[in-house]
Amino acid sequence: MSFLQLFRKTKSNKQYDELTIKSTLLELLFFIVFLAVISIITLDMSGTSMFYMSSMIKKLFIERPFEVDNDVEITFGDICLIDDYWVYVNNVFLSGIYADVGRCDKDARTNMEYQKFTVLKENLLMGPPRLKQLKVRNDSCIIDEIFKRNFRECYGSYQHSLEDTLPFGPNNGTPWTYHTSEELKDMFLYGNLHIYAGGGYYLDISADSCKSESQIKELQDGGWITRGTRLVLLEFSLFNTNQNLFCIVKLIAEIPATGGIKTSFSIRTLKLLTFVNSQNYFLMICEITFLIMVCWYTMVEILELYSESWSYFKSVWNIVDMLIILISFGSFAFSVYRLKYIEHKFDEYMKFPNKYISLDVLAFCEEQYNNFIAICVFLVWIKIFKYVSFNKTMQQFCTTLKRCATDLLGFGFMFFVAFIAYAQLGYILFGTENENFRTFRDSLFTLLRTILGDFDYLAIEQANRILGPIFFITYIFIMFFVLLASVATNFPIE
């Protein structure tokens, strides 16, 4: 952005020099105010209270040990059997939800409102927890001709097109009847193995702690988790009135076609209600100021684009300005939608406190808003380099980059080829045994960490006792001694 170029054509040389100083100072002042405002907004988006809330929920539902067969203690992350999963639900999950009202409280009733339920005494449980699963059909894979005599059923990996949507089990209640994502108003879920659709078979756990135990027992005895089950999800939402925080918890159990259970979790603590007390008025003023400055910012850039036409895009800083404007308006869009949608959800919750309420859309909007505003503040801070470009050190830095650009591109190409080759080799050699190479993406990051000195040589050797050491030694030799030596040769120290 440049105020100078808007008036350059109408001024004499002397006036132009004076205008240069004034416009630069004015632009710098505008930039400082803009940077201060967006920094204040972003610093308020997170805090230690959000971390503490997430960590306490994690300790309660994820890290708390429970006993399985033979008095062995495991945690949620150690579950590998379906029987162990049911033990977790009965002994850890339900005890965490009903800890403040007592297990199997005889005074509880089925019409008891979840407004009265709290977790860790301070976090309001918003509606009932939901237990949901997704299944695949029996024809979701093909049995080889050799084994058709021995196997009549085949359940493949999860795909949305292979979902089982037929009723099953002893009755046709919600746990035994499929519901679409539109009916459940749920979004897709990112798991470690697949991306899962928002539909499925579900159970809203009762407010009566006695009835909740009988509900879980009915599912367990009825064989609710079948061979075709590929996802079992426990989800609930909490609201902390003390800190104005929402916590959306998803306890994920994925059942791959190879058997066993792969557990993971998602705990997202968000501040969805922004203006609730007098302390937030200053933040509201900052956001209004930010909106006004972005609008002014946009007008100046449009005038500059009109004045310079296509040559406008030759400047890197003009492109940065464009990105800042577009990302800022994107963050505004998510913020407005979030405020309107959350009001609708709260009205729904107050009318039906015993009904499960999904906050996935709100969480998605909040996360996208945070992503947009984080990228925006990053670009604004990067733009500081524009205003210190007159500094001697910065000029030397820019000149150095220009002179070595060709050599850097050549080195980058050689590094990229060797890096991708070793990543593919590691994925093929160790992917079935070493967790760090289980996917091509993991293989890439593992090799990147190896360059920084973070590697597990013993795991590589155990995965392949012959090719493992050869892989490691040649990778280190080529990356450190060949490529880096070539860089030292091209840029000698005088």
GROMACS .gro file of C-alpha atoms in nm:
model
  494
    1MET     CA    1   0.000   0.000   0.000
    2SER     CA    2   0.139   0.347  -0.089
    3PHE     CA    3  -0.026   0.687  -0.042
    4LEU     CA    4   0.255   0.844  -0.243
    5GLN     CA    5   0.167   0.685  -0.575
    6LEU     CA    6  -0.185   0.826  -0.561
    7PHE     CA    7  -0.054   1.184  -0.594
    8ARG     CA    8   0.276   1.139  -0.773
    9LYS     CA    9   0.156   1.254  -1.116
   10THR     CA   10   0.015   1.588  -0.993
   11LYS     CA   11   0.317   1.719  -0.800
   12SER     CA   12   0.646   1.895  -0.888
   13ASN     CA   13   0.982   1.746  -0.786
   14LYS     CA   14   1.009   1.956  -0.471
   15GLN     CA   15   0.653   1.890  -0.374
   16TYR     CA   16   0.709   1.527  -0.458
   17ASP     CA   17   1.004   1.502  -0.216
   18GLU     CA   18   0.801   1.659   0.061
   19LEU     CA   19   0.511   1.435  -0.018
   20THR     CA   20   0.743   1.134  -0.010
   21ILE     CA   21   0.835   1.197   0.352
   22LYS     CA   22   0.481   1.280   0.462
   23SER     CA   23   0.317   0.989   0.284
   24THR     CA   24   0.578   0.745   0.414
   25LEU     CA   25   0.528   0.865   0.770
   26LEU     CA   26   0.150   0.854   0.729
   27GLU     CA   27   0.163   0.505   0.584
   28LEU     CA   28   0.395   0.389   0.864
   29LEU     CA   29   0.164   0.536   1.129
   30PHE     CA   30  -0.136   0.364   0.972
   31PHE     CA   31   0.054   0.037   0.962
   32ILE     CA   32   0.157   0.060   1.330
   33VAL     CA   33  -0.204   0.122   1.440
   34PHE     CA   34  -0.327  -0.159   1.216
   35LEU     CA   35  -0.064  -0.398   1.354
   36ALA     CA   36  -0.148  -0.303   1.714
   37VAL     CA   37  -0.523  -0.355   1.663
   38ILE     CA   38  -0.495  -0.696   1.495
   39SER     CA   39  -0.240  -0.811   1.755
   40ILE     CA   40  -0.478  -0.723   2.039
   41ILE     CA   41  -0.759  -0.916   1.868
   42THR     CA   42  -0.548  -1.227   1.814
   43LEU     CA   43  -0.400  -1.228   2.165
   44ASP     CA   44  -0.752  -1.244   2.311
   45MET     CA   45  -0.841  -1.549   2.102
   46SER     CA   46  -0.658  -1.794   2.327
   47GLY     CA   47  -0.530  -1.811   2.682
   48THR     CA   48  -0.407  -2.034   2.960
   49SER     CA   49  -0.762  -2.103   3.078
   50MET     CA   50  -0.837  -2.276   2.747
   51PHE     CA   51  -0.530  -2.493   2.788
   52TYR     CA   52  -0.618  -2.583   3.148
   53MET     CA   53  -0.973  -2.678   3.055
   54SER     CA   54  -0.853  -2.904   2.773
   55SER     CA   55  -0.588  -3.066   2.992
   56MET     CA   56  -0.834  -3.137   3.275
   57ILE     CA   57  -1.083  -3.300   3.038
   58LYS     CA   58  -0.797  -3.501   2.891
   59LYS     CA   59  -0.691  -3.624   3.235
   60LEU     CA   60  -1.049  -3.717   3.324
   61PHE     CA   61  -1.146  -3.910   3.011
   62ILE     CA   62  -0.820  -3.999   2.831
   63GLU     CA   63  -0.541  -4.048   3.083
   64ARG     CA   64  -0.737  -4.199   3.373
   65PRO     CA   65  -0.645  -4.570   3.403
   66PHE     CA   66  -0.899  -4.850   3.441
   67GLU     CA   67  -0.872  -5.223   3.506
   68VAL     CA   68  -0.934  -5.495   3.250
   69ASP     CA   69  -0.875  -5.869   3.271
   70ASN     CA   70  -0.610  -5.999   3.512
   71ASP     CA   71  -0.602  -5.667   3.701
   72VAL     CA   72  -0.412  -5.497   3.418
   73GLU     CA   73  -0.451  -5.118   3.407
   74ILE     CA   74  -0.475  -4.938   3.075
   75THR     CA   75  -0.590  -4.597   2.951
   76PHE     CA   76  -0.812  -4.492   2.661
   77GLY     CA   77  -0.512  -4.482   2.428
   78ASP     CA   78  -0.422  -4.843   2.511
   79ILE     CA   79  -0.758  -4.995   2.412
   80CYS     CA   80  -0.721  -5.263   2.145
   81LEU     CA   81  -1.019  -5.495   2.216
   82ILE     CA   82  -1.393  -5.433   2.192
   83ASP     CA   83  -1.444  -5.579   2.543
   84ASP     CA   84  -1.191  -5.330   2.679
   85TYR     CA   85  -1.384  -5.049   2.509
   86TRP     CA   86  -1.705  -5.142   2.688
   87VAL     CA   87  -1.515  -5.153   3.018
   88TYR     CA   88  -1.391  -4.800   2.947
   89VAL     CA   89  -1.742  -4.672   2.872
   90ASN     CA   90  -1.887  -4.819   3.193
   91ASN     CA   91  -1.603  -4.739   3.431
   92VAL     CA   92  -1.437  -4.423   3.302
   93PHE     CA   93  -1.674  -4.238   3.072
   94LEU     CA   94  -1.996  -4.275   3.272
   95SER     CA   95  -1.818  -4.211   3.602
   96GLY     CA   96  -1.671  -3.891   3.458
   97ILE     CA   97  -2.008  -3.770   3.331
   98TYR     CA   98  -2.205  -3.856   3.647
   99ALA     CA   99  -1.932  -3.790   3.904
  100ASP     CA  100  -2.111  -3.485   4.045
  101VAL     CA  101  -2.456  -3.649   4.075
  102GLY     CA  102  -2.351  -3.997   4.187
  103ARG     CA  103  -2.347  -4.324   3.997
  104CYS     CA  104  -2.692  -4.480   3.961
  105ASP     CA  105  -2.855  -4.205   4.167
  106LYS     CA  106  -3.198  -4.334   4.279
  107ASP     CA  107  -3.333  -3.978   4.294
  108ALA     CA  108  -3.250  -3.912   3.930
  109ARG     CA  109  -3.533  -3.929   3.678
  110THR     CA  110  -3.541  -3.980   3.305
  111ASN     CA  111  -3.678  -3.628   3.254
  112MET     CA  112  -3.396  -3.474   3.454
  113GLU     CA  113  -3.253  -3.174   3.270
  114TYR     CA  114  -2.891  -3.179   3.161
  115GLN     CA  115  -2.870  -2.815   3.272
  116LYS     CA  116  -2.812  -2.957   3.620
  117PHE     CA  117  -2.526  -3.182   3.511
  118THR     CA  118  -2.172  -3.058   3.551
  119VAL     CA  119  -1.835  -3.215   3.481
  120LEU     CA  120  -1.557  -3.134   3.729
  121LYS     CA  121  -1.821  -2.926   3.912
  122GLU     CA  122  -1.767  -2.621   3.688
  123ASN     CA  123  -1.850  -2.731   3.333
  124LEU     CA  124  -2.212  -2.749   3.225
  125LEU     CA  125  -2.302  -3.054   3.017
  126MET     CA  126  -2.498  -2.922   2.718
  127GLY     CA  127  -2.747  -3.194   2.640
  128PRO     CA  128  -2.689  -3.570   2.654
  129PRO     CA  129  -2.365  -3.737   2.544
  130ARG     CA  130  -2.405  -3.927   2.219
  131LEU     CA  131  -2.268  -4.269   2.130
  132LYS     CA  132  -2.257  -4.324   1.754
  133GLN     CA  133  -2.121  -4.580   1.510
  134LEU     CA  134  -2.070  -4.623   1.136
  135LYS     CA  135  -2.074  -4.962   0.963
  136VAL     CA  136  -1.987  -5.103   0.622
  137ARG     CA  137  -2.186  -5.364   0.429
  138ASN     CA  138  -2.105  -5.731   0.401
  139ASP     CA  139  -2.030  -5.683   0.030
  140SER     CA  140  -1.778  -5.405   0.091
  141CYS     CA  141  -1.488  -5.625  -0.023
  142ILE     CA  142  -1.427  -5.924  -0.250
  143ILE     CA  143  -1.324  -6.270  -0.126
  144ASP     CA  144  -1.061  -6.448  -0.332
  145GLU     CA  145  -1.181  -6.762  -0.509
  146ILE     CA  146  -0.940  -6.977  -0.307
  147PHE     CA  147  -1.097  -6.877   0.028
  148LYS     CA  148  -1.466  -6.859  -0.066
  149ARG     CA  149  -1.527  -7.203   0.089
  150ASN     CA  150  -1.403  -7.085   0.428
  151PHE     CA  151  -1.533  -6.726   0.437
  152ARG     CA  152  -1.885  -6.614   0.355
  153GLU     CA  153  -1.861  -6.260   0.492
  154CYS     CA  154  -1.624  -5.981   0.396
  155TYR     CA  155  -1.614  -5.634   0.555
  156GLY     CA  156  -1.369  -5.396   0.390
  157SER     CA  157  -1.226  -5.060   0.486
  158TYR     CA  158  -1.456  -4.764   0.537
  159GLN     CA  159  -1.589  -4.571   0.242
  160HIS     CA  160  -1.899  -4.355   0.242
  161SER     CA  161  -2.037  -4.542  -0.059
  162LEU     CA  162  -2.001  -4.873   0.130
  163GLU     CA  163  -2.189  -4.767   0.444
  164ASP     CA  164  -2.445  -5.006   0.587
  165THR     CA  165  -2.775  -4.822   0.629
  166LEU     CA  166  -3.009  -5.115   0.707
  167PRO     CA  167  -3.170  -5.164   1.051
  168PHE     CA  168  -3.018  -5.441   1.262
  169GLY     CA  169  -3.027  -5.586   1.612
  170PRO     CA  170  -3.316  -5.670   1.846
  171ASN     CA  171  -3.527  -5.357   1.783
  172ASN     CA  172  -3.562  -5.050   1.565
  173GLY     CA  173  -3.462  -4.776   1.810
  174THR     CA  174  -3.210  -4.509   1.719
  175PRO     CA  175  -2.909  -4.730   1.809
  176TRP     CA  176  -3.028  -4.990   1.558
  177THR     CA  177  -3.157  -4.762   1.281
  178TYR     CA  178  -2.940  -4.559   1.044
  179HIS     CA  179  -2.979  -4.180   1.032
  180THR     CA  180  -2.832  -3.951   0.768
  181SER     CA  181  -2.601  -3.660   0.839
  182GLU     CA  182  -2.884  -3.421   0.752
  183GLU     CA  183  -3.105  -3.579   1.017
  184LEU     CA  184  -2.829  -3.573   1.280
  185LYS     CA  185  -2.699  -3.229   1.170
  186ASP     CA  186  -2.343  -3.357   1.207
  187MET     CA  187  -2.039  -3.277   0.996
  188PHE     CA  188  -1.781  -3.519   0.864
  189LEU     CA  189  -1.514  -3.641   1.104
  190TYR     CA  190  -1.141  -3.663   1.040
  191GLY     CA  191  -1.002  -3.986   1.188
  192ASN     CA  192  -0.654  -4.132   1.179
  193LEU     CA  193  -0.758  -4.391   0.920
  194HIS     CA  194  -1.039  -4.232   0.718
  195ILE     CA  195  -1.271  -3.934   0.684
  196TYR     CA  196  -1.615  -4.037   0.814
  197ALA     CA  197  -1.957  -3.907   0.714
  198GLY     CA  198  -2.188  -3.740   0.967
  199GLY     CA  199  -2.460  -4.007   0.970
  200GLY     CA  200  -2.481  -4.334   1.158
  201TYR     CA  201  -2.653  -4.532   1.432
  202TYR     CA  202  -2.668  -4.338   1.759
  203LEU     CA  203  -2.775  -4.345   2.123
  204ASP     CA  204  -2.833  -4.034   2.332
  205ILE     CA  205  -2.730  -4.140   2.682
  206SER     CA  206  -2.999  -4.086   2.945
  207ALA     CA  207  -2.982  -3.825   3.221
  208ASP     CA  208  -3.077  -4.100   3.463
  209SER     CA  209  -2.744  -4.255   3.562
  210CYS     CA  210  -2.915  -4.590   3.637
  211LYS     CA  211  -3.082  -4.596   3.298
  212SER     CA  212  -2.760  -4.499   3.123
  213GLU     CA  213  -2.592  -4.812   3.258
  214SER     CA  214  -2.880  -5.028   3.136
  215GLN     CA  215  -2.864  -4.859   2.795
  216ILE     CA  216  -2.495  -4.940   2.758
  217LYS     CA  217  -2.551  -5.296   2.882
  218GLU     CA  218  -2.829  -5.345   2.627
  219LEU     CA  219  -2.598  -5.240   2.345
  220GLN     CA  220  -2.318  -5.459   2.472
  221ASP     CA  221  -2.536  -5.767   2.515
  222GLY     CA  222  -2.709  -5.708   2.182
  223GLY     CA  223  -2.381  -5.704   1.990
  224TRP     CA  224  -2.413  -5.342   1.882
  225ILE     CA  225  -2.049  -5.329   1.773
  226THR     CA  226  -2.036  -5.577   1.483
  227ARG     CA  227  -1.776  -5.702   1.238
  228GLY     CA  228  -1.882  -5.430   0.998
  229THR     CA  229  -1.836  -5.148   1.250
  230ARG     CA  230  -1.564  -4.908   1.145
  231LEU     CA  231  -1.616  -4.614   1.381
  232VAL     CA  232  -1.748  -4.580   1.735
  233LEU     CA  233  -1.774  -4.221   1.855
  234LEU     CA  234  -1.851  -4.074   2.198
  235GLU     CA  235  -1.918  -3.701   2.182
  236PHE     CA  236  -2.047  -3.431   2.415
  237SER     CA  237  -2.018  -3.055   2.470
  238LEU     CA  238  -1.941  -2.856   2.784
  239PHE     CA  239  -1.978  -2.489   2.875
  240ASN     CA  240  -1.775  -2.319   3.146
  241THR     CA  241  -1.959  -2.009   3.266
  242ASN     CA  242  -1.665  -1.888   3.474
  243GLN     CA  243  -1.436  -1.841   3.172
  244ASN     CA  244  -1.696  -1.827   2.894
  245LEU     CA  245  -1.549  -2.133   2.725
  246PHE     CA  246  -1.700  -2.417   2.523
  247CYS     CA  247  -1.534  -2.757   2.506
  248ILE     CA  248  -1.632  -3.000   2.231
  249VAL     CA  249  -1.509  -3.351   2.311
  250LYS     CA  250  -1.495  -3.645   2.069
  251LEU     CA  251  -1.361  -3.982   2.183
  252ILE     CA  252  -1.286  -4.174   1.865
  253ALA     CA  253  -1.247  -4.550   1.830
  254GLU     CA  254  -1.169  -4.665   1.475
  255ILE     CA  255  -1.193  -5.034   1.390
  256PRO     CA  256  -0.982  -5.112   1.082
  257ALA     CA  257  -1.059  -5.402   0.851
  258THR     CA  258  -0.751  -5.575   0.993
  259GLY     CA  259  -0.915  -5.596   1.339
  260GLY     CA  260  -0.848  -5.433   1.675
  261ILE     CA  261  -0.924  -5.075   1.776
  262LYS     CA  262  -0.730  -4.755   1.704
  263THR     CA  263  -0.828  -4.485   1.952
  264SER     CA  264  -0.783  -4.110   1.927
  265PHE     CA  265  -0.956  -3.802   2.061
  266SER     CA  266  -1.042  -3.442   1.982
  267ILE     CA  267  -1.079  -3.181   2.257
  268ARG     CA  268  -1.150  -2.837   2.115
  269THR     CA  269  -1.183  -2.553   2.365
  270LEU     CA  270  -1.327  -2.241   2.207
  271LYS     CA  271  -1.445  -1.896   2.306
  272LEU     CA  272  -1.767  -1.862   2.104
  273LEU     CA  273  -1.935  -1.584   2.305
  274THR     CA  274  -1.720  -1.275   2.261
  275PHE     CA  275  -1.903  -0.981   2.416
  276VAL     CA  276  -2.051  -1.085   2.749
  277ASN     CA  277  -1.913  -0.832   3.000
  278SER     CA  278  -1.770  -0.483   3.025
  279GLN     CA  279  -1.414  -0.612   2.986
  280ASN     CA  280  -1.495  -0.716   2.631
  281TYR     CA  281  -1.602  -0.368   2.519
  282PHE     CA  282  -1.243  -0.270   2.448
  283LEU     CA  283  -1.209  -0.578   2.227
  284MET     CA  284  -1.530  -0.484   2.047
  285ILE     CA  285  -1.387  -0.135   1.980
  286CYS     CA  286  -1.072  -0.296   1.842
  287GLU     CA  287  -1.270  -0.520   1.608
  288ILE     CA  288  -1.477  -0.226   1.480
  289THR     CA  289  -1.156  -0.028   1.428
  290PHE     CA  290  -1.005  -0.323   1.246
  291LEU     CA  291  -1.307  -0.342   1.013
  292ILE     CA  292  -1.289   0.032   0.936
  293MET     CA  293  -0.917   0.015   0.866
  294VAL     CA  294  -0.959  -0.284   0.636
  295CYS     CA  295  -1.226  -0.096   0.440
  296TRP     CA  296  -0.994   0.204   0.406
  297TYR     CA  297  -0.710  -0.031   0.320
  298THR     CA  298  -0.927  -0.180   0.044
  299MET     CA  299  -1.015   0.158  -0.106
  300VAL     CA  300  -0.650   0.264  -0.125
  301GLU     CA  301  -0.549  -0.063  -0.290
  302ILE     CA  302  -0.831  -0.038  -0.545
  303LEU     CA  303  -0.718   0.314  -0.640
  304GLU     CA  304  -0.359   0.195  -0.669
  305LEU     CA  305  -0.464  -0.101  -0.881
  306TYR     CA  306  -0.663   0.130  -1.107
  307SER     CA  307  -0.365   0.364  -1.139
  308GLU     CA  308  -0.097   0.103  -1.209
  309SER     CA  309  -0.305  -0.160  -1.390
  310TRP     CA  310  -0.120  -0.494  -1.436
  311SER     CA  311   0.212  -0.352  -1.316
  312TYR     CA  312   0.053  -0.346  -0.971
  313PHE     CA  313   0.110  -0.721  -0.940
  314LYS     CA  314   0.484  -0.691  -1.007
  315SER     CA  315   0.541  -0.579  -0.649
  316VAL     CA  316   0.552  -0.853  -0.386
  317TRP     CA  317   0.425  -0.613  -0.121
  318ASN     CA  318   0.116  -0.531  -0.329
  319ILE     CA  319   0.036  -0.902  -0.344
  320VAL     CA  320   0.082  -0.923   0.035
  321ASP     CA  321  -0.160  -0.631   0.074
  322MET     CA  322  -0.416  -0.810  -0.143
  323LEU     CA  323  -0.384  -1.126   0.063
  324ILE     CA  324  -0.429  -0.934   0.388
  325ILE     CA  325  -0.748  -0.774   0.256
  326LEU     CA  326  -0.899  -1.098   0.125
  327ILE     CA  327  -0.815  -1.293   0.441
  328SER     CA  328  -0.954  -1.014   0.660
  329PHE     CA  329  -1.290  -1.019   0.483
  330GLY     CA  330  -1.290  -1.399   0.504
  331SER     CA  331  -1.244  -1.379   0.881
  332PHE     CA  332  -1.530  -1.126   0.903
  333ALA     CA  333  -1.760  -1.365   0.715
  334PHE     CA  334  -1.688  -1.653   0.954
  335SER     CA  335  -1.725  -1.425   1.256
  336VAL     CA  336  -2.068  -1.297   1.151
  337TYR     CA  337  -2.194  -1.645   1.066
  338ARG     CA  338  -2.066  -1.774   1.400
  339LEU     CA  339  -2.250  -1.507   1.600
  340LYS     CA  340  -2.579  -1.573   1.421
  341TYR     CA  341  -2.552  -1.951   1.440
  342ILE     CA  342  -2.461  -1.965   1.808
  343GLU     CA  343  -2.766  -1.758   1.901
  344HIS     CA  344  -2.983  -2.012   1.720
  345LYS     CA  345  -2.811  -2.302   1.899
  346PHE     CA  346  -2.858  -2.147   2.242
  347ASP     CA  347  -3.228  -2.091   2.179
  348GLU     CA  348  -3.254  -2.456   2.076
  349TYR     CA  349  -3.069  -2.569   2.389
  350MET     CA  350  -3.286  -2.363   2.626
  351LYS     CA  351  -3.603  -2.505   2.470
  352PHE     CA  352  -3.482  -2.866   2.462
  353PRO     CA  353  -3.217  -2.918   2.734
  354ASN     CA  354  -3.250  -3.297   2.708
  355LYS     CA  355  -3.178  -3.299   2.335
  356TYR     CA  356  -2.831  -3.354   2.193
  357ILE     CA  357  -2.696  -3.039   2.030
  358SER     CA  358  -2.413  -3.058   1.780
  359LEU     CA  359  -2.169  -2.767   1.789
  360ASP     CA  360  -1.954  -2.900   1.505
  361VAL     CA  361  -2.055  -2.622   1.264
  362LEU     CA  362  -1.971  -2.359   1.526
  363ALA     CA  363  -1.639  -2.526   1.598
  364PHE     CA  364  -1.561  -2.536   1.226
  365CYS     CA  365  -1.643  -2.166   1.185
  366GLU     CA  366  -1.437  -2.074   1.491
  367GLU     CA  367  -1.139  -2.275   1.370
  368GLN     CA  368  -1.155  -2.119   1.024
  369TYR     CA  369  -1.184  -1.773   1.179
  370ASN     CA  370  -0.878  -1.845   1.392
  371ASN     CA  371  -0.689  -1.976   1.088
  372PHE     CA  372  -0.774  -1.673   0.877
  373ILE     CA  373  -0.689  -1.419   1.145
  374ALA     CA  374  -0.365  -1.603   1.234
  375ILE     CA  375  -0.245  -1.594   0.871
  376CYS     CA  376  -0.351  -1.230   0.849
  377VAL     CA  377  -0.150  -1.123   1.154
  378PHE     CA  378   0.148  -1.322   1.024
  379LEU     CA  379   0.141  -1.134   0.692
  380VAL     CA  380   0.103  -0.800   0.871
  381TRP     CA  381   0.410  -0.872   1.082
  382ILE     CA  382   0.604  -0.984   0.774
  383LYS     CA  383   0.523  -0.652   0.612
  384ILE     CA  384   0.754  -0.485   0.865
  385PHE     CA  385   1.037  -0.586   0.632
  386LYS     CA  386   0.900  -0.340   0.378
  387TYR     CA  387   0.951  -0.047   0.613
  388VAL     CA  388   1.301  -0.148   0.721
  389SER     CA  389   1.422  -0.220   0.368
  390PHE     CA  390   1.628   0.103   0.375
  391ASN     CA  391   1.841  -0.048   0.652
  392LYS     CA  392   2.191  -0.151   0.539
  393THR     CA  393   2.163  -0.501   0.686
  394MET     CA  394   1.831  -0.563   0.510
  395GLN     CA  395   1.975  -0.439   0.181
  396GLN     CA  396   2.268  -0.676   0.212
  397PHE     CA  397   2.030  -0.961   0.291
  398CYS     CA  398   1.811  -0.891  -0.013
  399THR     CA  399   2.114  -0.851  -0.240
  400THR     CA  400   2.256  -1.182  -0.119
  401LEU     CA  401   1.932  -1.362  -0.193
  402LYS     CA  402   1.916  -1.218  -0.543
  403ARG     CA  403   2.273  -1.319  -0.627
  404CYS     CA  404   2.243  -1.674  -0.500
  405ALA     CA  405   1.888  -1.739  -0.624
  406THR     CA  406   2.004  -1.955  -0.916
  407ASP     CA  407   2.235  -2.166  -0.702
  408LEU     CA  408   1.966  -2.206  -0.436
  409LEU     CA  409   1.718  -2.330  -0.696
  410GLY     CA  410   1.969  -2.584  -0.822
  411PHE     CA  411   2.041  -2.705  -0.471
  412GLY     CA  412   1.670  -2.716  -0.391
  413PHE     CA  413   1.602  -2.935  -0.694
  414MET     CA  414   1.880  -3.183  -0.602
  415PHE     CA  415   1.763  -3.191  -0.241
  416PHE     CA  416   1.400  -3.244  -0.343
  417VAL     CA  417   1.484  -3.537  -0.572
  418ALA     CA  418   1.699  -3.714  -0.312
  419PHE     CA  419   1.455  -3.641  -0.030
  420ILE     CA  420   1.149  -3.776  -0.215
  421ALA     CA  421   1.344  -4.083  -0.327
  422TYR     CA  422   1.444  -4.171   0.030
  423ALA     CA  423   1.095  -4.097   0.162
  424GLN     CA  424   0.947  -4.341  -0.089
  425LEU     CA  425   1.214  -4.599  -0.010
  426GLY     CA  426   1.159  -4.569   0.365
  427TYR     CA  427   0.782  -4.597   0.326
  428ILE     CA  428   0.816  -4.920   0.126
  429LEU     CA  429   1.088  -5.076   0.345
  430PHE     CA  430   0.963  -4.988   0.694
  431GLY     CA  431   0.598  -4.883   0.652
  432THR     CA  432   0.453  -5.212   0.774
  433GLU     CA  433   0.658  -5.222   1.097
  434ASN     CA  434   0.778  -4.874   1.188
  435GLU     CA  435   0.514  -4.622   1.296
  436ASN     CA  436   0.726  -4.331   1.173
  437PHE     CA  437   0.704  -4.464   0.815
  438ARG     CA  438   0.347  -4.596   0.819
  439THR     CA  439   0.234  -4.346   0.551
  440PHE     CA  440   0.423  -4.155   0.284
  441ARG     CA  441   0.342  -3.831   0.467
  442ASP     CA  442   0.486  -3.967   0.792
  443SER     CA  443   0.792  -4.083   0.602
  444LEU     CA  444   0.852  -3.730   0.472
  445PHE     CA  445   0.833  -3.574   0.818
  446THR     CA  446   1.048  -3.849   0.969
  447LEU     CA  447   1.327  -3.781   0.723
  448LEU     CA  448   1.292  -3.407   0.784
  449ARG     CA  449   1.331  -3.469   1.159
  450THR     CA  450   1.634  -3.688   1.088
  451ILE     CA  451   1.811  -3.392   0.928
  452LEU     CA  452   1.754  -3.200   1.252
  453GLY     CA  453   1.899  -3.485   1.458
  454ASP     CA  454   1.570  -3.637   1.580
  455PHE     CA  455   1.571  -4.003   1.471
  456ASP     CA  456   1.527  -4.354   1.609
  457TYR     CA  457   1.798  -4.569   1.451
  458LEU     CA  458   1.711  -4.881   1.653
  459ALA     CA  459   1.353  -4.881   1.518
  460ILE     CA  460   1.486  -4.860   1.161
  461GLU     CA  461   1.730  -5.145   1.223
  462GLN     CA  462   1.460  -5.363   1.382
  463ALA     CA  463   1.230  -5.307   1.083
  464ASN     CA  464   1.495  -5.432   0.841
  465ARG     CA  465   1.828  -5.553   0.977
  466ILE     CA  466   2.008  -5.542   0.640
  467LEU     CA  467   1.857  -5.255   0.443
  468GLY     CA  468   1.780  -5.045   0.752
  469PRO     CA  469   2.141  -4.954   0.836
  470ILE     CA  470   2.223  -4.910   0.465
  471PHE     CA  471   1.924  -4.677   0.425
  472PHE     CA  472   2.024  -4.468   0.727
  473ILE     CA  473   2.397  -4.440   0.647
  474THR     CA  474   2.348  -4.351   0.280
  475TYR     CA  475   2.077  -4.098   0.363
  476ILE     CA  476   2.300  -3.920   0.616
  477PHE     CA  477   2.598  -3.934   0.379
  478ILE     CA  478   2.412  -3.793   0.079
  479MET     CA  479   2.219  -3.526   0.266
  480PHE     CA  480   2.497  -3.399   0.490
  481PHE     CA  481   2.822  -3.470   0.305
  482VAL     CA  482   2.726  -3.451  -0.061
  483LEU     CA  483   2.450  -3.190  -0.083
  484LEU     CA  484   2.572  -2.965   0.195
  485ALA     CA  485   2.928  -2.993   0.069
  486SER     CA  486   2.808  -2.881  -0.273
  487VAL     CA  487   2.652  -2.574  -0.111
  488ALA     CA  488   2.981  -2.491   0.064
  489THR     CA  489   3.162  -2.525  -0.270
  490ASN     CA  490   2.923  -2.288  -0.447
  491PHE     CA  491   2.939  -2.031  -0.167
  492PRO     CA  492   3.303  -2.025  -0.048
  493ILE     CA  493   3.387  -1.823   0.258
  494GLU     CA  494   3.642  -1.557   0.172
   0.00000   0.00000   0.00000
